[in-house]
Coordinates of C-alpha atoms in Angstrom, one line a residue:
X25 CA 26.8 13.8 19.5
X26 CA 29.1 11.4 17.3
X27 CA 27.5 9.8 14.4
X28 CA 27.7 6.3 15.3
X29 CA 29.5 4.9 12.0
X30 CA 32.9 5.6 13.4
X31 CA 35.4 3.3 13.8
X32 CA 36.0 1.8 17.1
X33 CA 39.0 2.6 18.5
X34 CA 39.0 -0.2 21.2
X35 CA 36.5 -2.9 21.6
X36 CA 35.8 -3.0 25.1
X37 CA 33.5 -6.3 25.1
X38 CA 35.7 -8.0 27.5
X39 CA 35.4 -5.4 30.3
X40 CA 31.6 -4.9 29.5
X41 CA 31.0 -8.4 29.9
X42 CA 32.5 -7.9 33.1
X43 CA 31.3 -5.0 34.5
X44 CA 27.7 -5.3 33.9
X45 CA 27.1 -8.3 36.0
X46 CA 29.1 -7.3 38.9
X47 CA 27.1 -4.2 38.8
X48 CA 23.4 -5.8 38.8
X49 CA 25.0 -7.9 41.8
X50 CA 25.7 -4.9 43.8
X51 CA 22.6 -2.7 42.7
X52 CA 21.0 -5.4 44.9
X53 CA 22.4 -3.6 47.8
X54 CA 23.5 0.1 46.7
X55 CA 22.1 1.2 43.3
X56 CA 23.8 4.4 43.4
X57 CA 26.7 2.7 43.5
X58 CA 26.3 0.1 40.6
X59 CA 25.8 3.1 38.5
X60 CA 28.9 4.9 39.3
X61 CA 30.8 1.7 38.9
X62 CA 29.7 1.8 34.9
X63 CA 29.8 5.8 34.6
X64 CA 33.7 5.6 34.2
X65 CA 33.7 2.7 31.8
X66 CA 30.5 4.0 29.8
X67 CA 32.8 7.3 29.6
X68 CA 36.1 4.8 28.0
X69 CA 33.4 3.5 25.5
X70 CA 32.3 6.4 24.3
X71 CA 35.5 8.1 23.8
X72 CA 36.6 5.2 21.9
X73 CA 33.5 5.0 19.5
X74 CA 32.5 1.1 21.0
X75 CA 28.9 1.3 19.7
X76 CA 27.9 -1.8 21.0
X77 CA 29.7 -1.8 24.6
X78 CA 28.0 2.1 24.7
X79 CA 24.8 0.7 24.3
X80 CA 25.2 -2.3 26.5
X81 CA 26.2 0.3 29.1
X82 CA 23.7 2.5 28.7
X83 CA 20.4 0.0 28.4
X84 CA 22.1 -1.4 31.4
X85 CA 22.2 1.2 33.8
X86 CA 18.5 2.8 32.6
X87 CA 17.8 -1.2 33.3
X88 CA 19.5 -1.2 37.0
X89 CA 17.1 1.8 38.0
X90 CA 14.1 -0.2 36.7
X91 CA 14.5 -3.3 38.5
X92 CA 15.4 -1.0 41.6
X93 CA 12.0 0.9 41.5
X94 CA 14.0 4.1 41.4
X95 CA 12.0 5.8 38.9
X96 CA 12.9 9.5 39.7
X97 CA 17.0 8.0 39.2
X98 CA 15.8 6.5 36.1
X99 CA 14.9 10.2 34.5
X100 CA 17.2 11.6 36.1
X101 CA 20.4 9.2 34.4
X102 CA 18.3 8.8 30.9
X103 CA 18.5 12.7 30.4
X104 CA 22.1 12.8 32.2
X105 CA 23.7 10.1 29.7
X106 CA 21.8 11.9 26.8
X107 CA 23.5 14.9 27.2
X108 CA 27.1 13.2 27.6
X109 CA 30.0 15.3 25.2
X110 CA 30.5 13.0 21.9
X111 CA 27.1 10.6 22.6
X112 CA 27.1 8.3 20.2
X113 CA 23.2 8.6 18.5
X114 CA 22.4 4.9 17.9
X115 CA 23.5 4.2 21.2
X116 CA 20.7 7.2 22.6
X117 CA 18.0 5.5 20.3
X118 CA 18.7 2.1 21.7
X119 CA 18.5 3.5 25.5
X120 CA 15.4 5.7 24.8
X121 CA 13.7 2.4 23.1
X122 CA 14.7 0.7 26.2
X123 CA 12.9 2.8 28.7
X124 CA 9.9 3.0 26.1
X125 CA 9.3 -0.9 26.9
X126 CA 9.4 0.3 30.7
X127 CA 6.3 2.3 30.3
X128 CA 4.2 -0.9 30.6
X129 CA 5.9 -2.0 34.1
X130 CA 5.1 1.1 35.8
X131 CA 3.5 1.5 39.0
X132 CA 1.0 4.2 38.5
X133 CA -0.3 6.6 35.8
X134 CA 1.9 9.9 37.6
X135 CA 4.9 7.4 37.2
X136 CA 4.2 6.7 33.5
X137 CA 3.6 10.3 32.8
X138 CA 7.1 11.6 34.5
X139 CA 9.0 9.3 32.0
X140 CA 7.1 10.4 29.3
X141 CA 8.0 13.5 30.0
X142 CA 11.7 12.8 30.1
X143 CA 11.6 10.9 26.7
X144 CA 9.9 13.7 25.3
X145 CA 12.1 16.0 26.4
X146 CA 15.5 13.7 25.7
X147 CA 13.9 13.4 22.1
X148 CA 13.3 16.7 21.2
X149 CA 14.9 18.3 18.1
X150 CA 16.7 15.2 17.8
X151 CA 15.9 13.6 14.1
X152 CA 17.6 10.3 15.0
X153 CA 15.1 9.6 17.5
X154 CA 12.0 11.3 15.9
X155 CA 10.0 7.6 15.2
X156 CA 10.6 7.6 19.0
X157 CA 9.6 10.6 20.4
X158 CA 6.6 10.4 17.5
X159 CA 5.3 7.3 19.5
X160 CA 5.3 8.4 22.9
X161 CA 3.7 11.6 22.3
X162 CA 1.0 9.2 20.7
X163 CA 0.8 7.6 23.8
X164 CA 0.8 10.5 26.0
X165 CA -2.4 11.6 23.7
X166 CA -4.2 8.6 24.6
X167 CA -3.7 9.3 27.9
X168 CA -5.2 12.8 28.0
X169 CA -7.9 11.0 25.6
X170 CA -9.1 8.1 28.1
X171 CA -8.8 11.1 30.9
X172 CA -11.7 12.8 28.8
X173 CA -9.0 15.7 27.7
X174 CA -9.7 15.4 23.7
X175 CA -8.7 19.1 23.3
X176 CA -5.0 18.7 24.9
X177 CA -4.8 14.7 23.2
X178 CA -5.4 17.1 20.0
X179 CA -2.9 20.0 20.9
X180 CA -0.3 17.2 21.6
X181 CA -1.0 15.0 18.6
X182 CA -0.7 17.4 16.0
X183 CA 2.4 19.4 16.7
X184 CA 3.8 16.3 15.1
X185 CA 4.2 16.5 11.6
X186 CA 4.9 12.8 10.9
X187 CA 4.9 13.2 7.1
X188 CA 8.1 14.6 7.2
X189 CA 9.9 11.9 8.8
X190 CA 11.9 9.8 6.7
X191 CA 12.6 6.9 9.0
X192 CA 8.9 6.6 10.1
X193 CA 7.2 3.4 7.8
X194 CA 4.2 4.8 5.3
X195 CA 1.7 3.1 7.0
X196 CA 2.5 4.5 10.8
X197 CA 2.8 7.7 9.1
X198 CA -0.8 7.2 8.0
X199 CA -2.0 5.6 10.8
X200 CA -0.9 8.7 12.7
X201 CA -2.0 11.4 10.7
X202 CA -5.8 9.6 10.9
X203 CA -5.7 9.9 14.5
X204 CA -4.9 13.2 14.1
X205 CA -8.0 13.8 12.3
X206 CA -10.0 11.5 14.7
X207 CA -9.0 13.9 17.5
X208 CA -9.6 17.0 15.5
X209 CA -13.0 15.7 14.3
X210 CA -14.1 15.0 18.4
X211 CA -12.8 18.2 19.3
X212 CA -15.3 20.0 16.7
X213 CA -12.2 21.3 14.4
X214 CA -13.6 20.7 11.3
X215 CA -10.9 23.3 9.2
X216 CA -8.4 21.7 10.6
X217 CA -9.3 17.9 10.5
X218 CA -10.1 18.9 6.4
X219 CA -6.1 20.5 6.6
X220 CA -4.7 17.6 7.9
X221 CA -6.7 14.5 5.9
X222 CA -5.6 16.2 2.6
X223 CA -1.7 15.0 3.9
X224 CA -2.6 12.0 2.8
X225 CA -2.3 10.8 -0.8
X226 CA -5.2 8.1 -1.7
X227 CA -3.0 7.0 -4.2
X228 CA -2.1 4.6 -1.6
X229 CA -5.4 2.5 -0.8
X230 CA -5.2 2.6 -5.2
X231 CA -6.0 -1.1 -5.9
X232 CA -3.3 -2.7 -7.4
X233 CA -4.4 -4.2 -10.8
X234 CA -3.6 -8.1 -10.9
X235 CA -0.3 -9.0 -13.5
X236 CA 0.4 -11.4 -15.5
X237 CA 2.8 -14.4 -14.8
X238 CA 5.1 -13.0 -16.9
X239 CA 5.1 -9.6 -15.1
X240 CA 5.4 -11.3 -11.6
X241 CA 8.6 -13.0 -13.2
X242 CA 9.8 -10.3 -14.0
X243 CA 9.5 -8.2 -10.3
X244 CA 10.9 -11.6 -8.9
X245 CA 13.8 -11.1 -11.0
X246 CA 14.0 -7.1 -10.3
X247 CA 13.7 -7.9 -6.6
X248 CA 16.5 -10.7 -6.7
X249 CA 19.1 -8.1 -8.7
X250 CA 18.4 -5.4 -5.8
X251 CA 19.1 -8.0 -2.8
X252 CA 22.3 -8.8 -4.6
X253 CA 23.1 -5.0 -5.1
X254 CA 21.9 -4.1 -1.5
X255 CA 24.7 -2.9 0.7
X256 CA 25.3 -4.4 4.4
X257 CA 23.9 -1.1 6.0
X258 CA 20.9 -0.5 3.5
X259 CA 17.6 -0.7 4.8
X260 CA 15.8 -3.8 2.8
X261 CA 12.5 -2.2 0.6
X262 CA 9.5 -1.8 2.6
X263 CA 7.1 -4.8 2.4
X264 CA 3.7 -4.3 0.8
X265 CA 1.2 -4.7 3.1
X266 CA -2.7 -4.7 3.1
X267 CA -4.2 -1.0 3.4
X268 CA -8.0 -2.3 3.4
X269 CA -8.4 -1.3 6.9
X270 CA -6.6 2.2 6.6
X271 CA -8.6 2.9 3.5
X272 CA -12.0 2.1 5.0
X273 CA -10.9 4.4 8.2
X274 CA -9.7 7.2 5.9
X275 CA -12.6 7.5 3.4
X276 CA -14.9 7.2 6.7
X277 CA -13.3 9.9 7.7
X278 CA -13.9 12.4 4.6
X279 CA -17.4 11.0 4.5
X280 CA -18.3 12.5 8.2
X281 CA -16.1 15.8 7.0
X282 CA -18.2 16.3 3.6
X283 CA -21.6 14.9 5.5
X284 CA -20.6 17.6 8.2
X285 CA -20.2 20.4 5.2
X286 CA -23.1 18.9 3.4
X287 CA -21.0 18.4 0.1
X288 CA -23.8 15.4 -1.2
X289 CA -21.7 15.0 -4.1
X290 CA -18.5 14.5 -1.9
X291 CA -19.5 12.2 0.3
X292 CA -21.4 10.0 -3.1
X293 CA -17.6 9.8 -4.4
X294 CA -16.2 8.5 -1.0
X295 CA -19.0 5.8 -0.7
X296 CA -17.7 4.7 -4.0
X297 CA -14.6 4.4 -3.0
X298 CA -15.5 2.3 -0.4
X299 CA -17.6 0.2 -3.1
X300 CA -14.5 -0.6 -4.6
X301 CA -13.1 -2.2 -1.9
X302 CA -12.7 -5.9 -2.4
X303 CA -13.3 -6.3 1.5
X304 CA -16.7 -4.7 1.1
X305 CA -17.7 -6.4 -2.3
X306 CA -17.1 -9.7 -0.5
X307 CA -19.3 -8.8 2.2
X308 CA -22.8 -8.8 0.8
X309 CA -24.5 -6.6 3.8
X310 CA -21.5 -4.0 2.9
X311 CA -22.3 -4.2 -0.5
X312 CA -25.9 -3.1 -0.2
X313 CA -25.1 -0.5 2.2
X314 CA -22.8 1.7 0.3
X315 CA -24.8 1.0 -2.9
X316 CA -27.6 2.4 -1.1
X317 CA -25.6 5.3 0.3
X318 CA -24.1 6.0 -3.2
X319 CA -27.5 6.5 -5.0
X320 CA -29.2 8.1 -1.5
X321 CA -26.2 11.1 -1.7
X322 CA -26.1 11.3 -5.8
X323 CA -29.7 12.2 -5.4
X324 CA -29.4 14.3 -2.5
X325 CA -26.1 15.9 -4.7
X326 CA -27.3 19.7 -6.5
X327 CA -28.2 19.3 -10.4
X328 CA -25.2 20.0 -13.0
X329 CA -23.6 18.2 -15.4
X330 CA -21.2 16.4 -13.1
X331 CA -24.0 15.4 -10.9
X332 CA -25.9 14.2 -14.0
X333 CA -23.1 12.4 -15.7
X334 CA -22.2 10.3 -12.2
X335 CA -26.1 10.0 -11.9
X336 CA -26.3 8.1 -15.2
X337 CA -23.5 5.6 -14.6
X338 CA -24.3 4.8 -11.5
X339 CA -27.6 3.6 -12.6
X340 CA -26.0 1.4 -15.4
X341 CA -24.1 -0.4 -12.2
X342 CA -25.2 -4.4 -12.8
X343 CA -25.3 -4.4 -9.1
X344 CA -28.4 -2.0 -8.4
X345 CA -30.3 -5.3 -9.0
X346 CA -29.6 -6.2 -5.4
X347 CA -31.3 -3.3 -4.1
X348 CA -34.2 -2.9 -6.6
X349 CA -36.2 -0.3 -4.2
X350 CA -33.1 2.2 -4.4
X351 CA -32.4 1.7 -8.2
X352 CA -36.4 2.2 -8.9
X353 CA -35.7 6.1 -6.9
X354 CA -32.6 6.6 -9.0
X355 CA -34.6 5.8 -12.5
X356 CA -37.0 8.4 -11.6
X357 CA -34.3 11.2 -12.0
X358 CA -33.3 10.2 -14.7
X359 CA -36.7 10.2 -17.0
X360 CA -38.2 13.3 -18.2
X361 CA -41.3 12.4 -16.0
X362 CA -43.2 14.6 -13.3
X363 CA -42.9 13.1 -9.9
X364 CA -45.5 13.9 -7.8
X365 CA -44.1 14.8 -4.2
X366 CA -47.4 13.5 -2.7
X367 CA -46.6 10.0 -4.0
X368 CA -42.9 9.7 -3.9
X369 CA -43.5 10.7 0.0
X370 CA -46.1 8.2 0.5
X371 CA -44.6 5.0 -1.8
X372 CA -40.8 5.7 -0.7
X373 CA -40.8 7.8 2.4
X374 CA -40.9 4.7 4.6
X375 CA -38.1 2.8 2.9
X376 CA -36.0 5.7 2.9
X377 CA -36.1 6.7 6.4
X378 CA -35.0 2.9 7.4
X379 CA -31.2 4.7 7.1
X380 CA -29.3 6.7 8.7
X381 CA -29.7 9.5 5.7
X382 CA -33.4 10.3 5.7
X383 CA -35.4 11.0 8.9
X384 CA -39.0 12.5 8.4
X385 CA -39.2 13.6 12.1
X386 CA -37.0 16.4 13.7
X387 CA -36.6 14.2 16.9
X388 CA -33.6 12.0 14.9
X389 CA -30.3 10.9 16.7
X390 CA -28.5 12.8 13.2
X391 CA -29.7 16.5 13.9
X392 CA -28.9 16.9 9.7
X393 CA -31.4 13.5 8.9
X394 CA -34.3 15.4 8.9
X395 CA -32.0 18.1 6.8
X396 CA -31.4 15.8 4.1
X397 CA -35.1 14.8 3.8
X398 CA -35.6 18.5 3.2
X399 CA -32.7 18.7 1.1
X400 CA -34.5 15.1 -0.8
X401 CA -38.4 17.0 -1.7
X402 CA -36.3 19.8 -2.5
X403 CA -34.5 18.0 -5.3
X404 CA -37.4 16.4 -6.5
X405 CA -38.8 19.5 -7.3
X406 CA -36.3 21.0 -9.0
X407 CA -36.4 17.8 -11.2
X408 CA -40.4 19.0 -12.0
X409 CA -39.3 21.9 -12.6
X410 CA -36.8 20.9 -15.4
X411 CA -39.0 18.7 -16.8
X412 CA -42.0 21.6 -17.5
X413 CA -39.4 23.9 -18.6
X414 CA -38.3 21.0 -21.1
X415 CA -41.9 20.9 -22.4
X416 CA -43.6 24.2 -21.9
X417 CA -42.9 27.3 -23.4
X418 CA -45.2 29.4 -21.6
X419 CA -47.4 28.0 -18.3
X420 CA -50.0 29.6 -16.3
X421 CA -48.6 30.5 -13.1
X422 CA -51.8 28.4 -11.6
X423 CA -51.2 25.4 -13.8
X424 CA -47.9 25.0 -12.4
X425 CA -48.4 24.9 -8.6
X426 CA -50.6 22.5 -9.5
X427 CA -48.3 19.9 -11.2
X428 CA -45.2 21.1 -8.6
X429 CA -48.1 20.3 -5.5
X430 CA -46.7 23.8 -4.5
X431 CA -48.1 27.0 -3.1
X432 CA -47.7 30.3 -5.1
X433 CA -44.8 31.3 -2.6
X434 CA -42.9 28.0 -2.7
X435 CA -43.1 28.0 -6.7
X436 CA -41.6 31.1 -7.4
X437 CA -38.6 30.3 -4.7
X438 CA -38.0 27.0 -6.5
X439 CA -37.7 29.1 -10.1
X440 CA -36.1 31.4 -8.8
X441 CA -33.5 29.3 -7.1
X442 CA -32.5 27.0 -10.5
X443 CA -32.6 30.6 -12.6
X444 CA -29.9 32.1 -10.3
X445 CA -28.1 28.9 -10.6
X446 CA -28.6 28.9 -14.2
X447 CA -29.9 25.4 -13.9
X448 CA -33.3 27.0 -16.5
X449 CA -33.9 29.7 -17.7
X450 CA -37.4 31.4 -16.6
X451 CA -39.1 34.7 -16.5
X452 CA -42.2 35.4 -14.3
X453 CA -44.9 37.8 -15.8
X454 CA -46.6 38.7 -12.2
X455 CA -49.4 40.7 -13.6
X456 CA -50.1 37.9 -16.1
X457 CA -49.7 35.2 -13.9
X458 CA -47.9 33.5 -16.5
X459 CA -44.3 31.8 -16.2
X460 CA -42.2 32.2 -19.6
X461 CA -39.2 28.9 -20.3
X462 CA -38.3 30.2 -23.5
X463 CA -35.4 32.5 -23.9
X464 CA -35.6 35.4 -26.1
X465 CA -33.2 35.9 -29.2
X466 CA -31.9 38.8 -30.3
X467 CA -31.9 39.5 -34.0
X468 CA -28.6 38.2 -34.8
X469 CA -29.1 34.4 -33.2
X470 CA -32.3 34.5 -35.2
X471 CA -31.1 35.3 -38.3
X472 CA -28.1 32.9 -37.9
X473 CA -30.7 29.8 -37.4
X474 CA -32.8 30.5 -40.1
X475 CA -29.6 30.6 -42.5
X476 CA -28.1 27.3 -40.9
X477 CA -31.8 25.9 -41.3
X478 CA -31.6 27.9 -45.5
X479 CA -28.2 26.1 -45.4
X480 CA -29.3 22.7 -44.7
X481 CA -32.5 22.6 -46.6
X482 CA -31.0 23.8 -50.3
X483 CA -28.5 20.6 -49.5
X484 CA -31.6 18.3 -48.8
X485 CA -32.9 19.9 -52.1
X486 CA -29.7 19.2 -53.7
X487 CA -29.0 15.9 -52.9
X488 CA -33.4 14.9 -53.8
X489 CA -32.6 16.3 -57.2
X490 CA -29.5 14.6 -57.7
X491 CA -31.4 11.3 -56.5
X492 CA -34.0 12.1 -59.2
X493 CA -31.8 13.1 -62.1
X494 CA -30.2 9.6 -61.6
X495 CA -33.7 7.8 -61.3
X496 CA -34.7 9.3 -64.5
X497 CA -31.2 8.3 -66.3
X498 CA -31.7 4.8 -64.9
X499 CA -35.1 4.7 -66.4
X500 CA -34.2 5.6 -69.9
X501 CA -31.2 3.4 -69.8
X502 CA -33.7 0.5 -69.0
X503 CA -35.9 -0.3 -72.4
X504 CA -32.4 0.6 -74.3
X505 CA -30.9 -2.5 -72.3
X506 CA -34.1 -4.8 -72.4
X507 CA -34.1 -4.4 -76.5
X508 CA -30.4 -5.2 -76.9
X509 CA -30.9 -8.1 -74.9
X510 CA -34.0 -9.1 -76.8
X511 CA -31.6 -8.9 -80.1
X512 CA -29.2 -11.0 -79.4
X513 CA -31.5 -13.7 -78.4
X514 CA -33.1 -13.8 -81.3
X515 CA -29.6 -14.2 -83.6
X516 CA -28.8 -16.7 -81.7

């Protein structure tokens, strides 16, 4: 195919304007006929490099076959004048954009789905027309989708790999690759949904800060000095457009992926995310429910010093105020207090099953609700179980089932389970009954704290006898003063 940017060798408007109308007048009759009266000239047009008469031609002979019902003829000539010797390629996109507005006016779905087909195939391994063939697949997905088909809407949505197209706007690009995720999230294809989201860079739904007067001067300026240096066939910059609703549909998304992989932590960064959506911190009934999600999965999240340092500054958010219930549970992780399981069940249980997180009863729409209030004792546990090991040494096995409200069995999973993830460190003397917190030292640590503590107590010892040296100076000096003073009163 020709590129299209060739020079005309003969405008054939006159002819065209001509030709076309004396060709719907007889497609009345014989549509056959009406075509093979503009074959010959389309053929003149092409040869010669007429852009514009080529695509006048070919939009209206695809549009002669429309009007005529003839839908098998219209396939049949939109893959005919594709393949012509020398095509010129704008002249192919305008046609195949054509018969894309025809998909609306046809008669029946088997109908729509032929000239899909035909697109498809007239578009394939062409990059001129990739936006093109991008779109109809999308809406020959969403056919097999409403037909209840989601595994071949999935198989036909992502062979496309949109993110390579350059002519393809960043936010169809996105839009696109989220409905591949969509598709692959329905069909249960959970590796492959996680493959796909990471295509997209979040560095798009980033907030953009808000300038100065003097820095929107100066991008007016910029943008001025570009449109003057702008060629006739560049593209103008892409506008910026609001992302809100992409971002919310993204990070919605990865919540359901990490929710799915039960990756608390994850899905406690997404939510905040969505917190710092203006759309959502405008909406006060949003607001409240990602706060509430945000401290819900930060609890729920395993205990290291990621989890601890995100735990912290989330409770210093101004806005916990408006859900004081949820800010109360979050405080409680954060003091060195035993919570008694018995009592955070019984003052918080109901409150926290009102969501869609927590579900006390196995019989929840969310098969992992009930999970997650599991996964909820479980954590505040391990939080007693810090908070002895901070302040015992040594424990009697007994004497700590009773403060965890644990059985002998349970307690030693729970120890064991932080040891191996060196949350604490513990040892278990079975025959003794007696749980050990403190880890032993071998001679060289020992020896080395007791000559940093030798260290810093001769330097306590030197610094309190330099004070009293000084004291003792200052008191001599102090009579020796007074008399002189007393002396020179008394000659004057």
């Amino acid at each position: 195919m020709a590129d299209g940017i060739l020079k005309a060798e003969k405008d054939f408007t006159k002819e065209v304007d001509a030709a076309i109308p004396e060709a719907e007048s007889l497609a009345k009759s014989d549509v056959q006929g009406a075509i093979d009266k503009l074959l010959p000239l389309e053929k003149q047009t092409r040869q010669a490099s007429d852009l514009p008469s080529t695509s006048r031609l070919l939009v209206a002979i695809v549009t002669i076959c429309k009007n005529a019902g003839d839908w098998p003829l219209l396939n049949e000539q939109t893959q005919l004048l594709s393949k012509k010797h020398g095509q010129l390629k704008q002249a192919v996109t305008k046609m195949v954009q054509v018969v894309m507005d025809f998909l609306d006016q046809t008669p029946n779905e088997e109908v729509k789905l032929s000239v899909i087909e035909t697109l498809r195939t007239v578009t394939e391994g062409k990059i001129f027309v990739e936006v093109e063939r991008a779109r109809v697949t999308r809406i020959l997905s969403n056919i097999k989708k409403e037909q209840g088909d989601i595994n071949a809407a999935t198989d036909i949505l992502c062979e496309l790999q949109v993110e390579t197209f350059g002519s393809m706007s960043r936010r169809e690009k996105t839009e696109f690759i989220l409905e591949q995720v969509e598709l692959c999230i329905q069909k249960g294809d959970w590796t492959q949904a996680g493959i796909l989201s990471r295509k997209i860079s979040t560095r798009y739904f980033s907030r953009k800060p808000k300038k100065t007067p003097e820095q929107i001067e100066k991008e007016k300026k910029e943008k001025e000095e570009r449109e003057r240096k702008r060629g006739p066939d560049e593209a103008p910059p892409e506008p910026e457009d609001d992302v809100t609703d992409l971002k919310l549909r993204y990070y919605e998304q990865q919540i359901t992926l990490a929710k799915h992989e039960d990756k608390y932590l994850d899905v406690c960064k997404h939510w905040r995310q969505v917190l710092d959506t203006e759309a959502v911190e405008n909406n006060s009934e949003q607001l409240n429910s990602a706060l509430q999600h945000v401290i819900y999965f930060i609890i729920l999240a395993p205990y290291d010093n990621e989890q601890s340092d995100l735990l912290h500054r989330i409770l210093r958010d101004s806005r916990n105020q408006q859900i004081s219930t949820d800010a109360a549970i979050l405080k409680l992780f954060t003091v060195d207090e035993l919570m008694r399981w018995p009592n955070v069940s019984e003052n918080y249980g109901p409150h926290l099953c009102k969501s869609d997180v927590f579900s006390a009863s196995e019989d929840s729409k969310d098969p992992k609700a009930h999970q997650r209030w599991q996964d909820f004792r479980k954590r505040v546990i391990e939080h007693n179980v810090r908070v002895v090991a901070k302040y015992y040494t040594r424990i009697h096995f007994k004497r700590l089932t009773e403060l965890l409200d644990l059985s002998e069995e349970e307690t030693e999973k729970y120890i064991s389970d932080l040891v191996v993830n060196k949350t604490i460190y513990a040892k278990i003397d079975r025959p003794a009954r007696v749980v050990s917190f403190e880890k032993r030292r071998d001679a060289d640590e020992v020896l080395n704290e007791w000559s940093g503590n030798m260290k810093s107590l001769l330097g306590l010892l030197e610094r309190i006898d330099h004070l009293i040296t000084k004291e003792e100076m200052m008191a001599r000096i102090a009579p020796a003063v007074k008399s002189e003073k007393g002396k020179s009163a008394k000659a004057h």
